[in-house]
Coordinates of C-alpha atoms and ligand atoms in Angstrom, one line a residue:
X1 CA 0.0 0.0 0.0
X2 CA 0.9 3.7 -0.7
X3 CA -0.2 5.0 2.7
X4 CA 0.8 8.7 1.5
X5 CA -1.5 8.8 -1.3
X6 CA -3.9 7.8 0.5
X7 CA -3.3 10.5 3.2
X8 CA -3.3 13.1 0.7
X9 CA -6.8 11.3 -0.9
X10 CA -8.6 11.9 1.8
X11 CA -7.1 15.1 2.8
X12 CA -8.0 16.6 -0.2
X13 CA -11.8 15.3 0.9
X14 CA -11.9 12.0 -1.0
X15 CA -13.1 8.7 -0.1
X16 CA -11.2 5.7 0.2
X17 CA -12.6 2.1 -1.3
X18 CA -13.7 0.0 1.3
X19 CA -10.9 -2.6 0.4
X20 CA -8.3 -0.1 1.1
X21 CA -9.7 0.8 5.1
X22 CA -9.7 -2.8 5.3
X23 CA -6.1 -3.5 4.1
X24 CA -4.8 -0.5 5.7
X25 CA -6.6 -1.3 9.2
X26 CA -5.1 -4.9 9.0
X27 CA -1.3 -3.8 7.7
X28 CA -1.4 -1.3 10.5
X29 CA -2.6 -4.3 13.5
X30 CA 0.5 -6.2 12.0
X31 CA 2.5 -3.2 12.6
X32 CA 3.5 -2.3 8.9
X33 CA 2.2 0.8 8.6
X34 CA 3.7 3.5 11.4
X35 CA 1.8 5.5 14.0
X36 CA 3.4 9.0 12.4
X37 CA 1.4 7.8 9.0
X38 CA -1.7 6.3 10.6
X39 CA -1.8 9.8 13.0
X40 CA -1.8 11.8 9.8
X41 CA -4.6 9.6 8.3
X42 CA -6.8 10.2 11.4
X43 CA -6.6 14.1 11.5
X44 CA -7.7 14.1 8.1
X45 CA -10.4 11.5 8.8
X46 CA -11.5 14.4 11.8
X47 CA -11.6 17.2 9.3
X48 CA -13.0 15.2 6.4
X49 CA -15.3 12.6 7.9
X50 CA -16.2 9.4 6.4
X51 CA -18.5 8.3 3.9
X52 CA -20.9 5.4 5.3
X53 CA -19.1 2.6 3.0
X54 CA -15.4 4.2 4.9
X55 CA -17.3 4.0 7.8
X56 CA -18.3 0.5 7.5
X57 CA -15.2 -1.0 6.1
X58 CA -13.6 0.8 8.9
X59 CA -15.8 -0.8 11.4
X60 CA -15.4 -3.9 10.1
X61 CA -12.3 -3.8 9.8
X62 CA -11.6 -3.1 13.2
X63 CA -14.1 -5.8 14.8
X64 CA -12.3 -8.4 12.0
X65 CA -8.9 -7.3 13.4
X66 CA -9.9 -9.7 16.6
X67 CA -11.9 -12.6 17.8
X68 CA -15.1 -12.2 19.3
X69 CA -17.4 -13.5 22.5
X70 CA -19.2 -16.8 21.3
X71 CA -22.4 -18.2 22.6
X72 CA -23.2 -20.6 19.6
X73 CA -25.8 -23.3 21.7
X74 CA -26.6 -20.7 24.2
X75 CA -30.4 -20.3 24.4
X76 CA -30.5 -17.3 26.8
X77 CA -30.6 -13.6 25.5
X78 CA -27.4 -11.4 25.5
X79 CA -27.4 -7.1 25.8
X80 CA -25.5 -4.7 26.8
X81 CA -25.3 -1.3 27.7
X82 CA -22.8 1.4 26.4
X83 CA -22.1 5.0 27.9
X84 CA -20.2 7.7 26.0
X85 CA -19.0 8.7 29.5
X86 CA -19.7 11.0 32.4
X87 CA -18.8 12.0 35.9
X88 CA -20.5 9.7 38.3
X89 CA -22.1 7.7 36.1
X90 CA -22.2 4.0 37.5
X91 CA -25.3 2.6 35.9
X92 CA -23.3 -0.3 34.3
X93 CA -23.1 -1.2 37.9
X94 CA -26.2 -1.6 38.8
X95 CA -27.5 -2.6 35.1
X96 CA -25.8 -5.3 34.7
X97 CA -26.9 -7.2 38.0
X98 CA -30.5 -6.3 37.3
X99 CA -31.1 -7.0 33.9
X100 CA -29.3 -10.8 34.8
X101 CA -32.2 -11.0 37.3
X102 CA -34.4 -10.5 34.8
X103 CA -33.3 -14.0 32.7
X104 CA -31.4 -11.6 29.6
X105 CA -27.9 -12.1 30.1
X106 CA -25.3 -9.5 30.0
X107 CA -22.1 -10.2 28.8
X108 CA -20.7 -6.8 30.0
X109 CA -17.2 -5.2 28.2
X110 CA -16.6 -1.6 29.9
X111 CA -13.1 0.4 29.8
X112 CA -11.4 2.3 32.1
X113 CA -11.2 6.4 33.0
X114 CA -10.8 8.1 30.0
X115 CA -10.1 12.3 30.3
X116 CA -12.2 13.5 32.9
X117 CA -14.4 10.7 33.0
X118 CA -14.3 7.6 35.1
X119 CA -14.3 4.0 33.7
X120 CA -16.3 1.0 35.1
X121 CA -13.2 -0.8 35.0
X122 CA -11.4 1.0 37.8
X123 CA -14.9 1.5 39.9
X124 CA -15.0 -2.3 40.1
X125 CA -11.2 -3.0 40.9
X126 CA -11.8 -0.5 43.8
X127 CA -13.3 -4.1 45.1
X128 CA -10.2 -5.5 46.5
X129 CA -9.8 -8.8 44.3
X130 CA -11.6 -7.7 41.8
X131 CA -10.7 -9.6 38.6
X132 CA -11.7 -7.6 35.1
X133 CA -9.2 -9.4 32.8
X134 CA -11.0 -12.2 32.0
X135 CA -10.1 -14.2 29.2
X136 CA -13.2 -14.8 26.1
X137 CA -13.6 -18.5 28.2
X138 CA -13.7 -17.2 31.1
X139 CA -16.3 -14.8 30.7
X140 CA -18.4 -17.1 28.2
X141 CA -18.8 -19.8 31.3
X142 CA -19.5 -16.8 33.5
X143 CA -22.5 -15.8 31.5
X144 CA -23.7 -19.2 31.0
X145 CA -23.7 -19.9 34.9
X146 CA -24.6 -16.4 36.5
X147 CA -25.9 -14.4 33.5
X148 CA -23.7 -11.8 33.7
X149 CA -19.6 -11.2 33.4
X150 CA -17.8 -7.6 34.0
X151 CA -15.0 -7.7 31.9
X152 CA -12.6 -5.5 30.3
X153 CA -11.5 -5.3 26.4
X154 CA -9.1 -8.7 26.1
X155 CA -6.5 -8.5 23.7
X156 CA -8.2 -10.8 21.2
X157 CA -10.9 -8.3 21.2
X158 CA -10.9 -5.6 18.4
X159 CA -6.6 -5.3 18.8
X160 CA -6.9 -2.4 16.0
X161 CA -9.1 -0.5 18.5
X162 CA -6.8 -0.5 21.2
X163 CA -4.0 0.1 19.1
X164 CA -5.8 3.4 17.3
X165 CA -7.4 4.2 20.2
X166 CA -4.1 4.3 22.4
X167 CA -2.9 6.4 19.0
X168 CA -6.0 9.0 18.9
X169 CA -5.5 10.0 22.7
X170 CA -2.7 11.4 22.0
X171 CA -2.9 12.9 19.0
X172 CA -6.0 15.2 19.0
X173 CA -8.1 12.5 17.1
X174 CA -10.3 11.6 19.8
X175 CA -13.5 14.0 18.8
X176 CA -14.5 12.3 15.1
X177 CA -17.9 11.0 15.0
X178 CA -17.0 8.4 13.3
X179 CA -13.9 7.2 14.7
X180 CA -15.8 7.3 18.4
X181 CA -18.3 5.0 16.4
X182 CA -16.3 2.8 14.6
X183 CA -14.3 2.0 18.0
X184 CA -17.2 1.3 20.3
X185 CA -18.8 -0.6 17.6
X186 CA -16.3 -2.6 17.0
X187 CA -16.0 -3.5 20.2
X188 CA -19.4 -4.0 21.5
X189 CA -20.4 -6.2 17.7
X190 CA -18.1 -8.4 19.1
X191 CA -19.5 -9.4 22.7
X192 CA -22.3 -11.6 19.9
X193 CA -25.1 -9.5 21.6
X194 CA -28.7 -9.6 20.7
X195 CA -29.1 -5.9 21.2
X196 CA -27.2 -3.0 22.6
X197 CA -28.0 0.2 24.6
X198 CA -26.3 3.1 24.0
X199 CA -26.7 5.8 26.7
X200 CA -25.6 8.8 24.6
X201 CA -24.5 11.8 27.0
X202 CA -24.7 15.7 26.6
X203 CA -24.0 18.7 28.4
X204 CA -20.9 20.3 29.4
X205 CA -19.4 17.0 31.3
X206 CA -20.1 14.9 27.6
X207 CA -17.4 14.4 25.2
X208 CA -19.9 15.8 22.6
X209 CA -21.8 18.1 24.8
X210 CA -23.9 19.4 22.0
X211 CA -27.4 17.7 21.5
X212 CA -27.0 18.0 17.9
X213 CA -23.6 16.2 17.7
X214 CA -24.8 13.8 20.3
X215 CA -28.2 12.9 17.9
X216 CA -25.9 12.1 15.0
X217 CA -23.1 10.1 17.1
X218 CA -26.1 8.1 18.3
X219 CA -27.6 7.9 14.5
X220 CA -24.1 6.9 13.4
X221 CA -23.7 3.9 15.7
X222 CA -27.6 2.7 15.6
X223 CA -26.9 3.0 11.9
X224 CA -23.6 0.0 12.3
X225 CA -25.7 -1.9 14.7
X226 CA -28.7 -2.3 13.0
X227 CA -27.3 -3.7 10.0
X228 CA -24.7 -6.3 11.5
X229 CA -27.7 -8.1 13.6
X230 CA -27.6 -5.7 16.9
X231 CA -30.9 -4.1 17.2
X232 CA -29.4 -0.9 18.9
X233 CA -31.3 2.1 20.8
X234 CA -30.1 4.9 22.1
X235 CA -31.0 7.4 25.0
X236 CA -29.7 11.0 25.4
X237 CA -29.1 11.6 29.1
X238 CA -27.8 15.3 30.5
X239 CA -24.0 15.2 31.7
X240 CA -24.3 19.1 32.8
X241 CA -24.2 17.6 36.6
X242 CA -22.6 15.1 38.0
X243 CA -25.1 11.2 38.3
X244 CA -25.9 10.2 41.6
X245 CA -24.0 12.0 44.4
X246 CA -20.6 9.9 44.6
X247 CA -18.2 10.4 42.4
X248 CA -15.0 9.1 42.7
X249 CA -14.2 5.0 42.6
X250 CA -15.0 3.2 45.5
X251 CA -17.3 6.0 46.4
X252 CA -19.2 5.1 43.4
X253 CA -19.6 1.3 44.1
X254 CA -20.8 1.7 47.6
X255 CA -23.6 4.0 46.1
X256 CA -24.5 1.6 43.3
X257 CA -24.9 -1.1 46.2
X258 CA -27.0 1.3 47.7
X259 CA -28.8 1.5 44.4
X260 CA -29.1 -2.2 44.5
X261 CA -30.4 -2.0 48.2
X262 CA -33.2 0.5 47.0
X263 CA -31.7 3.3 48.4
X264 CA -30.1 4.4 45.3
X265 CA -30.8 8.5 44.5
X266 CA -33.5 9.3 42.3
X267 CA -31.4 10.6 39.3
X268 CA -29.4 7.8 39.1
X269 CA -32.4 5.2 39.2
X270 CA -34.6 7.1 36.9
X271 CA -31.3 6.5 34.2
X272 CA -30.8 2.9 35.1
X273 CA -34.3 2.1 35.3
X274 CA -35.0 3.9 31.3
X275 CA -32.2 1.8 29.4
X276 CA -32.7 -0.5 31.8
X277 CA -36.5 -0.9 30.0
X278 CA -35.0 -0.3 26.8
X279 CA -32.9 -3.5 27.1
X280 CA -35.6 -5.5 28.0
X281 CA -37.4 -4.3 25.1
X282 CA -34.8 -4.7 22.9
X283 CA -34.6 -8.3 23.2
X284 CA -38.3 -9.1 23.8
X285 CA -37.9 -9.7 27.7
X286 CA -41.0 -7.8 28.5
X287 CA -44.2 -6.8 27.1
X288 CA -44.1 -3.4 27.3
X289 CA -42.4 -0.6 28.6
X290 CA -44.5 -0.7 32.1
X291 CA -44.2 -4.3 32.2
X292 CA -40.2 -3.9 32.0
X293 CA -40.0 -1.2 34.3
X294 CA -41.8 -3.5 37.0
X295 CA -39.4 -6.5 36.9
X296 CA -36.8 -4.2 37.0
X297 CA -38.2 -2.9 40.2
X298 CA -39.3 -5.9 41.7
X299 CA -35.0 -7.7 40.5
X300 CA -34.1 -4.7 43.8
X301 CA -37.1 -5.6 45.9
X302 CA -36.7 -9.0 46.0
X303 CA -33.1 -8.6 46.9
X304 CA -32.2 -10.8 43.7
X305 CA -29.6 -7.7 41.3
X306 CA -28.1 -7.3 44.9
X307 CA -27.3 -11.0 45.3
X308 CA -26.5 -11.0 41.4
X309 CA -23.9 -8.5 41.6
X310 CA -22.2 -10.3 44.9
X311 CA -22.2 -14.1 42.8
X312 CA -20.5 -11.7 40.3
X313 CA -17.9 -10.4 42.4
X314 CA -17.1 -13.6 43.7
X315 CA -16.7 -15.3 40.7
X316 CA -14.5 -12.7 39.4
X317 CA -12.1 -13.0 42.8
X318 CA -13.9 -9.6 44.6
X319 CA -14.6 -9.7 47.9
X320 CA -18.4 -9.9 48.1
X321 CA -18.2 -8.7 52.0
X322 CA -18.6 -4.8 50.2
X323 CA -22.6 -6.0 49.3
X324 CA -22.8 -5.7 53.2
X325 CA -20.3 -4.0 54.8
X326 CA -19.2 -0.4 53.3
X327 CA -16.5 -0.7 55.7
X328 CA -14.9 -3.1 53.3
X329 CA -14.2 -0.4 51.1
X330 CA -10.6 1.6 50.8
X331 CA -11.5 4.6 53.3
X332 CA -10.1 8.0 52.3
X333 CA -7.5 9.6 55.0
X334 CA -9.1 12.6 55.2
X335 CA -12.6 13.6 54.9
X336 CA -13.8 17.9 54.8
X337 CA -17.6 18.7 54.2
X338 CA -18.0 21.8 51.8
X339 CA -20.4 24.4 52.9
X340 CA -22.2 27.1 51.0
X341 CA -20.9 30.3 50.5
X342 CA -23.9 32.5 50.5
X343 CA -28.1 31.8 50.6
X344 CA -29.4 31.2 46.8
X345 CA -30.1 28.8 44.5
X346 CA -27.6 26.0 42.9
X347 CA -27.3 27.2 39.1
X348 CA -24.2 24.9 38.1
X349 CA -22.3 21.6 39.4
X350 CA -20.0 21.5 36.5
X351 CA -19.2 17.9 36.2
X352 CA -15.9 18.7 33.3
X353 CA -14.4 20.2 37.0
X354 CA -15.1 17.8 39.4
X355 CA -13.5 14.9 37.2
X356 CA -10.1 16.5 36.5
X357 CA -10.2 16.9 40.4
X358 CA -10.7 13.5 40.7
X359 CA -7.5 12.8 38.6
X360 CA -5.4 15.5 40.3
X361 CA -6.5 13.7 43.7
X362 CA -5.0 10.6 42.2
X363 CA -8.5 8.9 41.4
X364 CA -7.5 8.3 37.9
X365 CA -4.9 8.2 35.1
X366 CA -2.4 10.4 33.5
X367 CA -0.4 8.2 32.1
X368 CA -1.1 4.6 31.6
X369 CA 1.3 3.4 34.5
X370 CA -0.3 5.5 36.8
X371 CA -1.6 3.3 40.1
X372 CA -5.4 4.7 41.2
X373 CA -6.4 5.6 44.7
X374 CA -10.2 3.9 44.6
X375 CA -11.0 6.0 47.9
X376 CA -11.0 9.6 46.6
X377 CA -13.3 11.6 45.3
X378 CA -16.4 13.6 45.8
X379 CA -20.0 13.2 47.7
X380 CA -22.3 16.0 46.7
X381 CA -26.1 16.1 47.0
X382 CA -26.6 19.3 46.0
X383 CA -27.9 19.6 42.6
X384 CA -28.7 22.0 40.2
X385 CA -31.9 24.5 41.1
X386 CA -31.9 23.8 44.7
X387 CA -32.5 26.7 47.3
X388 CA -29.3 26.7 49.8
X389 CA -28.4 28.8 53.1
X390 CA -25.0 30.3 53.6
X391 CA -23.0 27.5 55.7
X392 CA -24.9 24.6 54.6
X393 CA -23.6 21.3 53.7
X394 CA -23.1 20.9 50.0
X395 CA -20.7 18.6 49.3
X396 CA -18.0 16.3 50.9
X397 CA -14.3 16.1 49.8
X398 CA -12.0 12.6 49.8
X399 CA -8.6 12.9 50.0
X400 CA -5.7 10.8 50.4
X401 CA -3.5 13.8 52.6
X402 CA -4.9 17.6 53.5
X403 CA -3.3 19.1 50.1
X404 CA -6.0 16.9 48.4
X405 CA -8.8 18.3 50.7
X406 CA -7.5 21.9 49.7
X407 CA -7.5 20.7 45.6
X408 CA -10.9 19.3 46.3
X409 CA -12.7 22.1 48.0
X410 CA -11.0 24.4 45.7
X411 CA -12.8 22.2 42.5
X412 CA -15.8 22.6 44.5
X413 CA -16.1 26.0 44.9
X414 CA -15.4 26.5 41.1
X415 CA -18.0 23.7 40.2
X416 CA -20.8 24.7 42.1
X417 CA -22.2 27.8 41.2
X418 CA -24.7 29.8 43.4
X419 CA -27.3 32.4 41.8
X420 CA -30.6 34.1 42.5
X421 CA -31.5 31.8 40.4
X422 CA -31.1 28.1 38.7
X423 CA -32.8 24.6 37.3
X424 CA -32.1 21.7 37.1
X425 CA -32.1 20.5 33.3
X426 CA -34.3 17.2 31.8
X427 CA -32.4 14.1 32.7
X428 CA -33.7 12.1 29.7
X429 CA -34.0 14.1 26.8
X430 CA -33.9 12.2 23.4
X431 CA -34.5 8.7 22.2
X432 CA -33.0 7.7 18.9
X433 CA -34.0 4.4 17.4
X434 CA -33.4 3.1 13.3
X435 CA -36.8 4.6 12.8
X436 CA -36.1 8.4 13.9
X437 CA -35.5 11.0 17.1
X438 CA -37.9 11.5 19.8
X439 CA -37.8 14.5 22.0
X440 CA -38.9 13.4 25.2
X441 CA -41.1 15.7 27.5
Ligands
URA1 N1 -15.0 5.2 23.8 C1 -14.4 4.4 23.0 O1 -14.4 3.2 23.2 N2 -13.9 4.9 21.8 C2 -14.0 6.2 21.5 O2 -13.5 6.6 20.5 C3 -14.6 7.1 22.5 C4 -15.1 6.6 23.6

């Protein structure tokens, strides 16, 4: 191949044949084509796009570059659920569990912290034990025996992926439509899924915080789904405050058990309990929408997701003493509640902030090597639009020393903005399907 006419091609705004995204994606996975070339490609692919025959050679491409999860004589349904990311978002934690309860099975493949936002990966290896490397066996007989596997990307999944993915971080390539759809469709077509739920996020803590950009990302990956055998569905959910109240790894668990316990808070249910619905759907688990929504409910009364997601942690080499005991959990040194500067009304928790606070505390990555500390983080009830007196509690800071409960408090009082006035936003905006958008109200 002559990788720098093909640059130039689509540079210059042209499209490449399908047969030469697929012989390029697999010369590159067998290292013959070098990461200054392929870098170059990518930047023109962000400021030229892809035509949806690039796109799908691409996609294929990638999910061809690897094996893939097989459930040939499997009877049971398999889905999954995919977020685009967010602060405080742990509703693969309690999804998972729960949909499992319900009889579909959920072969789950999540990643770890990426930029600001924290990965499902690293929430559940805040479990001490905690095994997320599980090999395509290994997961496979988990899912035949408990329903439901937590796994990370294995190297025999989608290799290109990881390679171009490693590649676009650090190369300005990350913010392509459909480059962010190729690579989560690539990897999610391979977990041999019945359907897939994509919970698309906007708002100032999203990757693509514009609705508009969000609707097409959504669009672009139904679009790949739909045609491969994945019924997909997506739901637009606002990431202009953090989910939940914890945020922060172990934090996060503890309140996704809570979750599980039916104590979880309302934001984060109302999320978990929509795609939860939507997965149901999707593979014809339930009736209808109200008959979804009520086995959902009744997998947390019954106490059945909470002992799902403790079978899971044991089989995966957790500790399932967390389920019961918060105790278990790595405590924070040093704990400082954060009070309210003046009377008024919450106008902004900017969740962008409190997630690059998280990583300066040490509760995620800056480079690859870096070690995590599961215990820091945030807890913060306040949300947006609610009437607050000067000195009350708003938020509480986790820290591993007292310079991190000074970089904490400091991320607070720039995150959370008091006004005369303030709202809170719709949680649930959109819902994209093959058949069109639907503003929900
Ligand atoms: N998540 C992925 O897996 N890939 C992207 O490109 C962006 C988010």
């Amino acid at each position: 191949m002559v990788i720098p006419s093909l640059i130039q091609h689509k540079r210059d705004g042209h499209a490449l044949q399908p047969a030469q995204w697929s012989e390029l994606i697999r010369e590159y996975t067998g290292g013959r084509v070098p990461d200054y070339q392929m870098s170059a490609l990518l930047m023109a692919v962000v400021w030229r796009g892809l035509a949806p025959e690039e796109l799908a050679a691409l996609t294929d491409a990638m999910l061809d570059s690897g094996d893939r999860l097989r459930f040939d004589g499997f009877a049971m349904s398999r889905v999954d659920k995919h977020s685009t990311g967010g602060v405080g978002d742990k509703v693969s934690l309690l999804l998972a569990p729960m949909v499992a309860s319900c009889g579909v099975a959920v072969p789950m493949m999540s990643g770890r912290g990426l930029g600001h936002t924290g990965g499902t990966l690293d929430k559940l290896e805040s479990i001490a034990g905690f095994r997320t490397a599980l090999t395509l066996q290994e997961a496979r007989a988990q899912v035949e025996r408990l329903g439901c596997a937590m796994l990370g990307q294995t190297p025999e999944i989608a290799p290109a992926d990881k390679r171009l993915y490693a590649l676009r971080d650090v190369t300005g390539t990350v913010e392509s439509i459909p480059l962010i759809a190729a690579s989560i469709m690539s990897k999610k077509l391979a977990e041999g899924l019945n359907g897939l739920v994509l919970d698309v996020k906007t708002g100032s803590g999203a990757f693509l915080p514009q609705p508009a950009r969000a609707i097409e990302l959504a669009q672009t990956m139904i679009g790949l789904g739909q045609v491969r055998g994945c019924p997909t569905v997506a739901l637009l959910t606002a990431m202009d405050r953090p989910l939940g109240r914890a945020c922060g790894n172990a934090l996060e668990v503890e309140e996704a058990i809570e979750g599980l316990s039916g104590e979880g808070p309302e934001d984060l249910m109302e999320v978990t309990y929509a795609l939860g619905v939507e997965m149901l759907l999707l593979v014809g688990a339930a009736k209808d929408a109200a008959d979804a929504r009520s086995r959902l409910e009744e997998s947390i009364t019954s106490g059945k997701a909470r002992q799902k997601f403790a079978q899971v942690i044991e089989a995966q080499g957790g500790n399932p003493a967390v389920v019961e005991d918060p105790s278990v959990f790595p405590q924070a040194a040093e704990v400082e509640v954060y009070r309210a500067p003046r009377d008024g009304v919450i106008a902004q928790v900017e969740p962008r902030r409190l997630g690059q606070a998280i990583l300066e505390l040490g509760g995620g990555r800056r480079a690859i090597e870096d070690e995590i500390d599961p215990s820091v983080g945030f807890v913060i009830p306040a949300k947006p639009g609610q009437r607050v007196r000067a000195g009350e509690p708003l938020a509480s800071v986790f820290a591993r020393d007292p310079d991190g409960i000074e970089i904490g408090l400091a991320a607070l009082r720039e995150a959370i903005v008091i006004k005369d006035k303030g709202r809170l936003t719709r949680l649930i905006t959109h819902r994209v399907t093959s058949d069109g958008v639907t503003q929900l109200t």
